[in-house]
C-alpha cells in the first residue's frame, strides 16, 4: 500500500500560497503516494488548475461557514460555528486592545479557528502517514485529521506580526515538523518560539513552471505603456505588500525624469487607501490598478521591471514567478529579502524607505545593460524548487 498524505488548506483564491500549493501538488510522485486534498471552501480562480491526481475531498459546511457573513450562519443553522466566531471576535478585540502596536495583528484569524474548533467535524476516517496543514491557523488539521505524522507550514515573517504567543505555541506544539518557506522565515519563527527550534526546517515553495510559462503566452490588452517603462507589482492589497506607498515612490521616479507607469494587480481591503494615495500624489495616469487577474503572467512577461515593495514577506512567490519568466526584479530590504534573491545577480534589493526605494529603482532603469544581465542570469536558473518535494517524503519517516 502506498503512503498516504492529506493536505489541508483554505481555498484556491489568487495568491502566492495557493500557487505554491499547485506547485507542490504537481511535484508529488503519485505512483508512490496517495494524496487527498481538503479545502475549507471549494472556491477561487485557481480551482481549475488543481492536479486531478490528488483526490479533492468533499466540502464540509462547517468549515466553509468560516468565510460567510455571520447572519448567514443563523439561516443555515450553524449556531455552534456562530458562537465560536463571536467568542473569537470578542477575544481578539480584547487581546489587541491590551497589546497595541504598529505590527499587524493576526489574532482575529487565529481565534476564529481556535474558538470554532469544537464545532468542526472529522475530515476523514482514514489514517494518513502524513497530514500537512498548508496555511495558518493550524488547529483543524491537527485535531480533525488522523495521521501518524503532522507538519505545518510557515509562509510569513513572524517577527513582523502581533500574535497571541501562548495560544499559538499550544497550536504549533501539536506538530512533528514545522516548515518555513525560506531560511529567514524559519529563523524568524525560531526567534518567536525558541522552544520549538528542533521541529523547524525549511521547505522552499515549489512552483509549477510549465503552467506559468504556458499562461504567460496568453494576450493582455490593458497594460499598454505607449513608450513608458512598465513597472509591475502583484499581490493582495494589504499592509504586508506596501502598495499604499507605490504612488509616492512612482511620483519620485517621475520627478527624477523617468517616464514610467506602475501597474498593480491584485485585490484586498487596502484598495481604497491605495486609490487615496494615488490621488494625493497626483499619479492617476501613472499608477494603474488593474485589479484581480486570474492570470497575471502575460503582464509579468510584458513588464520592463517587476517590483516587490513589501514591508515583510515569508518568501514572495510572485518574485520567483517573475524570475522564472526572465524578468529583472527589484525587492525592498524586508527581513527575509536576503533569502529571496542574490542581490546584484538575479535581482536587486533596495532600501525600504520611499526615497531610497525610488533611487534604487531609478538607478536600475537607467542601466539597460544591467537589467539585461539580470534577465539572463534569471533565465539560467531553476526557480521551480521541484526537488524540495523529497523533504516532504522524509517527513513520513520515523
Coordinates of C-alpha atoms in Angstrom, one line a residue:
X1 CA 0.0 0.0 0.0
X2 CA 1.3 3.4 -0.9
X3 CA 2.0 6.0 1.8
X4 CA -0.9 8.5 2.1
X5 CA -0.8 12.2 2.5
X6 CA -3.6 14.6 3.5
X7 CA -3.0 18.3 2.6
X8 CA -5.3 20.8 4.3
X9 CA -5.7 24.4 3.1
X10 CA -8.4 27.0 2.9
X11 CA -9.4 27.8 -0.7
X12 CA -7.8 28.5 -4.1
X13 CA -8.1 32.2 -4.5
X14 CA -5.4 34.2 -6.3
X15 CA -2.3 34.3 -4.1
X16 CA 1.2 33.1 -3.7
X17 CA 0.4 30.5 -1.1
X18 CA -2.2 29.0 -3.4
X19 CA 0.1 28.9 -6.4
X20 CA 2.8 27.2 -4.3
X21 CA 0.2 24.6 -3.4
X22 CA -0.4 24.0 -7.1
X23 CA 3.4 23.5 -7.5
X24 CA 3.5 21.1 -4.6
X25 CA 0.6 19.0 -6.0
X26 CA 2.3 18.9 -9.4
X27 CA 5.6 17.8 -7.9
X28 CA 4.4 14.8 -5.9
X29 CA 5.1 11.3 -7.3
X30 CA 1.6 9.8 -7.5
X31 CA 3.0 6.4 -8.4
X32 CA 4.5 6.3 -5.0
X33 CA 2.0 8.3 -2.9
X34 CA -1.8 8.6 -2.4
X35 CA -2.8 12.3 -1.9
X36 CA -6.1 13.7 -0.5
X37 CA -6.7 17.4 -0.6
X38 CA -9.1 19.1 1.8
X39 CA -10.1 22.7 1.1
X40 CA -12.3 24.5 3.5
X41 CA -14.0 26.2 0.6
X42 CA -14.2 24.9 -3.0
X43 CA -13.8 28.4 -4.4
X44 CA -11.2 30.6 -6.1
X45 CA -9.9 31.3 -9.5
X46 CA -7.2 28.6 -9.2
X47 CA -9.5 25.7 -8.6
X48 CA -9.4 24.5 -12.3
X49 CA -5.6 24.1 -12.0
X50 CA -5.6 21.5 -9.2
X51 CA -3.8 18.4 -10.2
X52 CA -6.5 15.8 -10.8
X53 CA -4.3 13.0 -9.4
X54 CA -4.9 14.5 -6.0
X55 CA -8.3 13.4 -4.6
X56 CA -10.3 16.5 -3.7
X57 CA -12.4 15.7 -0.6
X58 CA -15.9 17.0 -0.4
X59 CA -16.5 20.4 1.1
X60 CA -17.9 20.3 4.7
X61 CA -20.4 23.0 5.5
X62 CA -19.0 23.8 9.0
X63 CA -15.5 24.6 7.6
X64 CA -16.9 26.6 4.6
X65 CA -19.0 28.7 7.0
X66 CA -16.0 30.4 8.5
X67 CA -15.9 32.7 5.4
X68 CA -19.6 33.7 5.2
X69 CA -21.3 36.6 7.0
X70 CA -22.4 35.7 10.5
X71 CA -26.0 36.4 9.7
X72 CA -25.9 33.6 7.2
X73 CA -25.0 31.1 9.9
X74 CA -28.3 31.8 11.6
X75 CA -30.2 31.0 8.4
X76 CA -28.1 27.8 7.8
X77 CA -28.4 26.6 11.4
X78 CA -24.6 26.7 12.1
X79 CA -25.2 28.1 15.6
X80 CA -22.1 26.4 17.1
X81 CA -19.8 28.0 14.5
X82 CA -21.6 31.3 15.0
X83 CA -21.0 31.2 18.8
X84 CA -17.3 30.3 18.2
X85 CA -16.8 33.1 15.7
X86 CA -18.4 35.6 18.1
X87 CA -16.3 34.5 21.0
X88 CA -13.2 34.6 18.8
X89 CA -14.0 38.1 17.6
X90 CA -14.6 39.5 21.1
X91 CA -11.4 37.7 22.5
X92 CA -9.3 39.1 19.6
X93 CA -10.6 42.7 20.3
X94 CA -9.6 42.3 24.0
X95 CA -6.2 41.0 23.1
X96 CA -5.5 43.7 20.6
X97 CA -6.5 46.4 23.0
X98 CA -4.1 45.0 25.6
X99 CA -1.3 44.7 23.0
X100 CA -1.4 47.8 20.8
X101 CA 1.4 48.3 18.4
X102 CA 2.4 49.1 14.8
X103 CA 2.8 45.5 13.8
X104 CA -0.3 44.0 12.1
X105 CA -2.3 41.6 14.3
X106 CA -3.2 38.1 13.2
X107 CA -5.1 37.4 16.4
X108 CA -8.6 37.7 14.9
X109 CA -7.9 35.0 12.3
X110 CA -6.2 32.7 14.9
X111 CA -9.1 33.0 17.3
X112 CA -11.7 32.4 14.6
X113 CA -10.2 28.9 14.2
X114 CA -9.4 28.3 17.9
X115 CA -12.9 29.1 19.1
X116 CA -14.8 27.2 16.4
X117 CA -12.7 24.0 16.6
X118 CA -15.2 22.2 18.8
X119 CA -17.9 22.7 16.1
X120 CA -15.7 21.2 13.3
X121 CA -16.3 17.5 12.4
X122 CA -13.7 14.9 11.5
X123 CA -12.4 15.5 7.9
X124 CA -11.9 11.8 7.0
X125 CA -12.0 8.4 8.6
X126 CA -8.6 7.4 7.1
X127 CA -5.4 7.3 9.0
X128 CA -2.7 9.1 6.9
X129 CA 1.0 8.7 7.0
X130 CA 1.3 12.5 6.9
X131 CA -1.1 15.4 7.4
X132 CA 0.1 18.7 6.1
X133 CA -1.5 22.0 7.3
X134 CA -0.5 24.3 4.5
X135 CA -1.8 27.7 5.7
X136 CA -2.1 29.0 9.3
X137 CA -4.1 28.8 11.6
X138 CA -3.2 25.2 12.1
X139 CA -5.8 24.0 14.6
X140 CA -8.1 22.0 12.3
X141 CA -5.6 19.7 10.5
X142 CA -4.0 18.6 13.8
X143 CA -7.3 18.0 15.7
X144 CA -9.6 16.8 12.9
X145 CA -7.3 14.6 10.8
X146 CA -5.9 11.2 11.9
X147 CA -2.3 10.8 10.9
X148 CA 1.0 9.2 12.1
X149 CA 2.9 12.5 11.5
X150 CA 1.8 16.1 11.3
X151 CA 3.5 19.0 9.5
X152 CA 2.6 22.7 9.4
X153 CA 3.8 25.4 7.0
X154 CA 5.1 29.0 7.7
X155 CA 4.6 31.5 4.9
X156 CA 5.4 34.7 6.7
X157 CA 7.9 36.6 8.9
X158 CA 6.7 36.1 12.5
X159 CA 8.8 38.9 13.8
X160 CA 6.7 41.3 11.8
X161 CA 3.4 40.3 13.4
X162 CA 1.4 40.8 16.6
X163 CA 0.1 37.4 17.8
X164 CA -1.1 35.6 21.0
X165 CA 2.1 33.7 21.8
X166 CA 0.6 31.3 24.3
X167 CA -2.3 30.3 22.0
X168 CA 0.0 29.8 19.0
X169 CA 2.6 27.9 21.0
X170 CA -0.1 25.4 22.1
X171 CA -1.2 25.1 18.4
X172 CA 2.3 24.6 17.0
X173 CA 3.4 22.1 19.7
X174 CA 1.0 19.6 18.2
X175 CA 3.1 19.3 15.1
X176 CA 6.0 17.0 14.5
X177 CA 7.5 19.3 11.8
X178 CA 7.2 23.0 11.2
X179 CA 8.3 24.0 7.7
X180 CA 9.3 27.5 6.7
X181 CA 9.2 28.5 3.1
X182 CA 12.6 30.3 3.4
X183 CA 15.6 30.2 5.8
X184 CA 14.7 33.6 7.1
X185 CA 11.0 32.6 7.6
X186 CA 12.3 29.6 9.6
X187 CA 14.7 31.8 11.6
X188 CA 12.0 34.4 12.4
X189 CA 9.8 31.6 13.7
X190 CA 12.6 30.2 15.9
X191 CA 13.1 33.7 17.3
X192 CA 9.4 33.8 18.2
X193 CA 9.3 30.2 19.5
X194 CA 12.8 29.2 20.6
X195 CA 11.4 26.1 22.4
X196 CA 10.3 24.7 19.0
X197 CA 13.6 25.1 17.3
X198 CA 14.2 21.4 17.0
X199 CA 11.0 20.9 14.9
X200 CA 11.8 23.7 12.4
X201 CA 13.1 23.1 8.9
X202 CA 13.0 24.9 5.6
X203 CA 11.0 23.6 2.6
X204 CA 11.1 26.1 -0.3
X205 CA 8.0 26.9 -2.3
X206 CA 7.6 24.7 -5.3
X207 CA 6.4 26.5 -8.4
X208 CA 4.6 25.0 -11.5
X209 CA 6.9 26.2 -14.3
X210 CA 5.0 24.6 -17.2
X211 CA 1.7 26.2 -16.2
X212 CA 3.3 29.6 -15.6
X213 CA 5.1 29.7 -18.9
X214 CA 2.1 28.4 -20.8
X215 CA -0.2 31.0 -19.2
X216 CA 2.4 33.8 -19.9
X217 CA 1.8 33.3 -23.6
X218 CA -1.8 34.5 -23.4
X219 CA -2.5 38.0 -24.6
X220 CA -3.3 41.1 -22.5
X221 CA -4.6 44.4 -23.7
X222 CA -4.8 46.7 -20.7
X223 CA -1.1 47.2 -19.9
X224 CA -0.2 49.5 -22.8
X225 CA 2.6 51.8 -21.7
X226 CA 3.0 53.6 -25.1
X227 CA 6.7 54.3 -24.7
X228 CA 6.7 54.5 -20.9
X229 CA 8.7 52.0 -18.9
X230 CA 6.2 49.5 -17.4
X231 CA 6.7 48.5 -13.7
X232 CA 4.5 45.8 -12.3
X233 CA 3.6 44.6 -8.8
X234 CA 1.3 41.6 -8.0
X235 CA -0.2 40.7 -4.7
X236 CA -3.0 41.2 -2.2
X237 CA -3.8 44.8 -1.4
X238 CA -2.8 44.6 2.3
X239 CA -0.4 46.1 4.7
X240 CA 2.3 43.5 4.1
X241 CA 2.6 44.3 0.4
X242 CA 3.1 48.1 0.9
X243 CA 1.3 49.1 -2.3
X244 CA 0.0 52.2 -0.5
X245 CA 3.5 53.6 -0.8
X246 CA 3.7 52.9 -4.6
X247 CA 2.2 56.3 -5.6
X248 CA 4.8 58.2 -3.6
X249 CA 7.6 56.1 -5.0
X250 CA 6.3 56.5 -8.5
X251 CA 6.0 60.3 -8.0
X252 CA 9.6 60.4 -7.0
X253 CA 10.6 58.5 -10.2
X254 CA 8.7 60.9 -12.4
X255 CA 10.2 63.9 -10.6
X256 CA 13.6 62.3 -11.3
X257 CA 12.8 62.5 -15.0
X258 CA 11.7 58.9 -15.7
X259 CA 8.7 58.1 -17.9
X260 CA 7.2 55.2 -16.0
X261 CA 3.8 53.6 -15.5
X262 CA 3.4 51.3 -12.5
X263 CA 0.7 48.6 -12.7
X264 CA -0.8 46.9 -9.7
X265 CA -2.5 43.5 -10.0
X266 CA -4.5 42.2 -7.0
X267 CA -7.3 42.9 -4.7
X268 CA -8.0 43.4 -1.0
X269 CA -9.0 45.7 1.8
X270 CA -6.3 48.3 1.2
X271 CA -7.6 49.3 -2.3
X272 CA -9.4 52.5 -1.0
X273 CA -6.2 53.6 0.7
X274 CA -4.1 52.9 -2.4
X275 CA -6.5 55.0 -4.5
X276 CA -6.4 57.8 -1.9
X277 CA -2.6 57.8 -2.1
X278 CA -2.8 57.8 -5.9
X279 CA -4.9 61.0 -5.8
X280 CA -2.8 62.6 -3.2
X281 CA 0.4 62.1 -5.2
X282 CA -1.3 63.1 -8.5
X283 CA -0.4 59.8 -10.1
X284 CA -3.8 58.9 -11.6
X285 CA -2.2 58.4 -15.0
X286 CA 1.0 56.8 -13.7
X287 CA -0.2 54.2 -11.1
X288 CA -2.8 52.0 -12.6
X289 CA -4.8 49.4 -10.6
X290 CA -5.6 46.5 -12.9
X291 CA -7.4 44.7 -10.2
X292 CA -7.8 40.9 -9.8
X293 CA -6.4 38.9 -12.7
X294 CA -6.9 35.1 -12.9
X295 CA -3.7 35.0 -15.0
X296 CA -1.1 37.6 -14.1
X297 CA 1.7 36.0 -16.2
X298 CA 1.2 37.8 -19.5
X299 CA 1.6 41.1 -17.5
X300 CA 4.8 39.8 -15.9
X301 CA 6.1 38.8 -19.4
X302 CA 5.2 42.3 -20.8
X303 CA 6.6 44.5 -18.0
X304 CA 10.1 46.0 -18.1
X305 CA 10.7 45.6 -14.3
X306 CA 8.9 43.6 -11.6
X307 CA 8.9 45.3 -8.2
X308 CA 8.0 43.8 -4.8
X309 CA 7.9 46.7 -2.4
X310 CA 6.8 44.7 0.6
X311 CA 7.1 45.6 4.3
X312 CA 7.5 41.9 5.2
X313 CA 7.3 38.5 3.5
X314 CA 8.0 34.8 4.2
X315 CA 9.1 34.3 0.6
X316 CA 7.3 36.1 -2.2
X317 CA 6.1 33.6 -4.8
X318 CA 5.5 36.4 -7.3
X319 CA 9.1 37.3 -7.3
X320 CA 10.1 33.8 -8.2
X321 CA 7.5 33.7 -10.9
X322 CA 8.8 36.9 -12.5
X323 CA 12.4 35.5 -12.3
X324 CA 11.2 32.3 -13.9
X325 CA 9.9 34.4 -16.8
X326 CA 13.3 36.0 -17.1
X327 CA 12.3 39.4 -15.8
X328 CA 14.6 41.8 -13.8
X329 CA 13.2 42.2 -10.3
X330 CA 13.6 44.7 -7.5
X331 CA 12.6 44.0 -3.9
X332 CA 12.7 46.1 -0.8
X333 CA 15.0 45.2 2.1
X334 CA 12.4 43.4 4.2
X335 CA 13.8 41.0 6.8
X336 CA 13.7 37.9 4.5
X337 CA 14.9 39.7 1.4
X338 CA 18.4 38.1 1.6
X339 CA 16.8 34.6 1.2
X340 CA 14.6 35.8 -1.7
X341 CA 17.3 36.5 -4.2
X342 CA 21.1 37.1 -4.7
X343 CA 21.5 40.8 -4.7
X344 CA 23.0 42.1 -7.9
X345 CA 22.9 38.7 -9.6
X346 CA 19.3 37.7 -10.2
X347 CA 17.7 40.8 -8.7
X348 CA 18.3 44.0 -6.8
X349 CA 17.5 44.8 -3.1
X350 CA 16.7 48.5 -2.5
X351 CA 16.0 50.4 0.8
X352 CA 12.6 50.1 2.4
X353 CA 12.1 53.9 2.7
X354 CA 10.4 55.6 -0.3
X355 CA 13.3 57.8 -1.2
X356 CA 15.8 55.0 -1.1
X357 CA 13.5 52.7 -3.0
X358 CA 12.9 55.2 -5.7
X359 CA 16.6 55.9 -6.0
X360 CA 17.4 52.2 -6.4
X361 CA 14.7 51.7 -9.0
X362 CA 15.8 54.7 -10.9
X363 CA 19.5 53.6 -11.0
X364 CA 18.5 50.2 -12.4
X365 CA 16.1 51.7 -15.0
X366 CA 18.9 53.9 -16.3
X367 CA 21.2 50.9 -16.7
X368 CA 19.7 48.7 -19.5
X369 CA 22.8 46.6 -19.7
X370 CA 22.5 45.7 -16.0
X371 CA 18.8 44.9 -16.5
X372 CA 19.6 42.6 -19.4
X373 CA 22.3 40.8 -17.3
X374 CA 19.8 40.3 -14.5
X375 CA 17.3 38.8 -17.0
X376 CA 20.0 36.5 -18.5
X377 CA 21.0 35.3 -15.0
X378 CA 17.4 34.5 -14.2
X379 CA 17.0 32.5 -17.4
X380 CA 19.9 30.3 -16.4
X381 CA 18.4 29.3 -13.0
X382 CA 15.8 26.8 -11.9
X383 CA 13.2 28.5 -9.7
X384 CA 10.8 25.6 -9.5
X385 CA 12.4 24.0 -6.5
X386 CA 10.9 20.7 -7.5
X387 CA 13.5 18.8 -5.6
X388 CA 12.1 20.2 -2.4
X389 CA 9.3 17.5 -2.5
X390 CA 11.9 15.0 -1.4
X391 CA 11.9 16.8 2.0
X392 CA 8.2 16.2 2.3
X393 CA 8.7 12.5 1.7
X394 CA 11.2 12.3 4.6
X395 CA 8.7 13.8 6.9
X396 CA 6.9 10.5 6.9
X397 CA 9.9 8.6 8.0
X398 CA 10.3 7.6 11.7

